[in-house]
XYZ file of N, CA and C in Angstrom:
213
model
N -32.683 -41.663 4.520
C -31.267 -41.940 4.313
C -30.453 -41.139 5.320
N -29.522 -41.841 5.993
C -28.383 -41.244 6.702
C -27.720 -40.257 5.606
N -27.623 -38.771 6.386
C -26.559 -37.606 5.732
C -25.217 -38.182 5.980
N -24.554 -38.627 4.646
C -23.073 -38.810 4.838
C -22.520 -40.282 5.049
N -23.970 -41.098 4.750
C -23.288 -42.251 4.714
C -24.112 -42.965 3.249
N -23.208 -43.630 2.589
C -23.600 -44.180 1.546
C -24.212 -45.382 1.603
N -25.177 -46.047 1.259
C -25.310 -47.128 1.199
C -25.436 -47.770 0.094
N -23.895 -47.788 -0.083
C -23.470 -48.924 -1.273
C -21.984 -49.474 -0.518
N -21.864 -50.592 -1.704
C -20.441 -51.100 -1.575
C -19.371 -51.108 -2.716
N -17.969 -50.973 -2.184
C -17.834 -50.980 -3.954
C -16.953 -52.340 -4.145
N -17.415 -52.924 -5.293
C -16.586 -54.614 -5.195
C -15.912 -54.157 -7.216
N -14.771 -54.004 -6.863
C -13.783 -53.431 -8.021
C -13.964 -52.873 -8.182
N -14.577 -51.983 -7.486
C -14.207 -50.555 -8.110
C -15.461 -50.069 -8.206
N -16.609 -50.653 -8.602
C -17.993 -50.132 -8.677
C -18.922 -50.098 -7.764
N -19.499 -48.926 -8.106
C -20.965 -49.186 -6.783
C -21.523 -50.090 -6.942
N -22.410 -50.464 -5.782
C -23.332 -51.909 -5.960
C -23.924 -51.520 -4.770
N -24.989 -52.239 -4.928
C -25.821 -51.848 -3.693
C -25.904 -52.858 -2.459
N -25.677 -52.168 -1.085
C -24.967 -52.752 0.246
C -26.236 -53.850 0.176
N -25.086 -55.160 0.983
C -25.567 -56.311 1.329
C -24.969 -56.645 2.829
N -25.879 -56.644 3.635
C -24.949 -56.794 5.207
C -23.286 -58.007 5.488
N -24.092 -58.852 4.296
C -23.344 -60.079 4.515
C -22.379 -60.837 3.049
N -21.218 -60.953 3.352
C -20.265 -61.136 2.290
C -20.500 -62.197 1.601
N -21.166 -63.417 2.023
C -21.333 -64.237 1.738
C -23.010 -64.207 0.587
N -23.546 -63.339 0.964
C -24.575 -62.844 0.036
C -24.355 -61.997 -1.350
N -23.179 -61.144 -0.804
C -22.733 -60.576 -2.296
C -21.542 -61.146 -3.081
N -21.322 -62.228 -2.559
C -20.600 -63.566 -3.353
C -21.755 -64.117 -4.484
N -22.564 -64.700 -3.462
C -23.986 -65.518 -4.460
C -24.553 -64.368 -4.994
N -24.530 -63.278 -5.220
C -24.946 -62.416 -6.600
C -23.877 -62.506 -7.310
N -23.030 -62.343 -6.869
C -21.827 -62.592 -8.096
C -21.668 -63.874 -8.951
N -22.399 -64.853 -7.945
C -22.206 -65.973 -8.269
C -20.832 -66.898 -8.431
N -19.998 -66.249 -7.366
C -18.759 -67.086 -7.536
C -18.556 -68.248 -6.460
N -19.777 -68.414 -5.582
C -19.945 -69.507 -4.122
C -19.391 -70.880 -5.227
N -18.728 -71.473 -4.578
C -18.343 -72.685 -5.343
C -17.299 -72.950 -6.189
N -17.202 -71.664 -6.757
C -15.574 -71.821 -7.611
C -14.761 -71.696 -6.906
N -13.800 -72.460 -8.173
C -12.353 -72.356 -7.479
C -11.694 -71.426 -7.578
N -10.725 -71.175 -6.544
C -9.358 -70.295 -7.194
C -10.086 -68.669 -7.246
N -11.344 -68.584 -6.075
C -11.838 -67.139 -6.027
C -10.966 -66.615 -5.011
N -10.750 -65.341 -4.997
C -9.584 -64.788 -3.919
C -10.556 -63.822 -3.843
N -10.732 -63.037 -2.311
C -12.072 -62.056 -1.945
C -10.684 -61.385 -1.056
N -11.003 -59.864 -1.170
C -10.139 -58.802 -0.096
C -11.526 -57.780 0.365
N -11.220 -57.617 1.545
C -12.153 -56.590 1.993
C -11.741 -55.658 2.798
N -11.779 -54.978 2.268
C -10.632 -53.216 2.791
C -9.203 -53.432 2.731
N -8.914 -53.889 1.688
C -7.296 -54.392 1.229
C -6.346 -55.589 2.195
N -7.884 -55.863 2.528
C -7.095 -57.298 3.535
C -7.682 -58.551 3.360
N -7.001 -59.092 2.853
C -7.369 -60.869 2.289
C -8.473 -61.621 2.923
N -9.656 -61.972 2.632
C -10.489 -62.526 3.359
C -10.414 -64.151 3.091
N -10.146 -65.020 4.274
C -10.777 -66.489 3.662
C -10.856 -67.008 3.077
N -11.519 -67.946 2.345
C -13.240 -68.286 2.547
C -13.321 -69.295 3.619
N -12.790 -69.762 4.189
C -13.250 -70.436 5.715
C -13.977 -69.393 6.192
N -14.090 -67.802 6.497
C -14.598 -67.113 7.229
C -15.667 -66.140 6.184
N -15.632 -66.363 5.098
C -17.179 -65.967 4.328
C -18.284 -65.971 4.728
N -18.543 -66.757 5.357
C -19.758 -67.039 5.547
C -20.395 -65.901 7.175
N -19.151 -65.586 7.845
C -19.409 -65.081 9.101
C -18.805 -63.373 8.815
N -18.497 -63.319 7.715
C -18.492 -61.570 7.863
C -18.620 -60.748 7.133
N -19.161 -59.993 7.992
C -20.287 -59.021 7.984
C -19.910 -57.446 7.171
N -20.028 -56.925 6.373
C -20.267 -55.868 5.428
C -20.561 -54.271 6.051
N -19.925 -53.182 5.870
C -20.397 -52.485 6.174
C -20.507 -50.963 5.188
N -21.477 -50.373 4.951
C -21.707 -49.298 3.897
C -20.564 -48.784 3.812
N -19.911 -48.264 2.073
C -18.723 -48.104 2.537
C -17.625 -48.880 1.881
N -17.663 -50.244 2.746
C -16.496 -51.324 2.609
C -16.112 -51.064 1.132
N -14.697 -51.702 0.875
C -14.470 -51.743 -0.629
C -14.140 -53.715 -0.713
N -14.488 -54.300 -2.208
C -14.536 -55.580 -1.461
C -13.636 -55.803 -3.476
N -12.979 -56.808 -3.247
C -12.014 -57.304 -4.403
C -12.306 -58.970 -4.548
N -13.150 -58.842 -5.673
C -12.873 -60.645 -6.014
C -12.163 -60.788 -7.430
N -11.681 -61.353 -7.093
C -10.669 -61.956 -8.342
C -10.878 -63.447 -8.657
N -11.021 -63.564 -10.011
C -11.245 -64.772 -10.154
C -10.415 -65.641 -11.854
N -10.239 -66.866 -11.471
C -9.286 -67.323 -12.557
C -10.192 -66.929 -14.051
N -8.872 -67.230 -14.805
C -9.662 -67.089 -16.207
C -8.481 -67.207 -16.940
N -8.829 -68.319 -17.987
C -7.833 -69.206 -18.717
C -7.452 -68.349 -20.251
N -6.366 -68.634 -20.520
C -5.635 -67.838 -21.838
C -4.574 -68.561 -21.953
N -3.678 -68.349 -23.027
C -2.323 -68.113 -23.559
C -1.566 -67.380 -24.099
């Protein structure tokens, strides 16, 4: 292990363990396909036209938000 570098990511807030590629720690989340998913990565709005092409780094902090129905 690198001294001083973590290898995790945190997606809301929690550790998780690093995945090079954003589009890979989507499909563990399992949100590839829904609608109305909103992804930020280092407090800056990602895509999803560009999911698929970027790239993760130990570290990153990553935000998915996703709908969920009430009244």
């Amino acid at each position: 292990m690198n001294a001083g570098i973590e290898e995790i990511l945190r997606v809301n807030g929690v550790a998780e363990p690093y995945l090079p590629r954003l589009l890979d720690l989507l499909a563990r989340k399992g949100v590839i396909g829904r609608k109305g998913v909103a992804v930020a990565l280092n407090d800056a709005v990602v895509p999803a036209s560009v999911w698929e092409k970027t790239v993760l780094r130990p570290g990153d902090r990553i935000e998915i938000v996703r709908p969920f129905g009430g009244g």
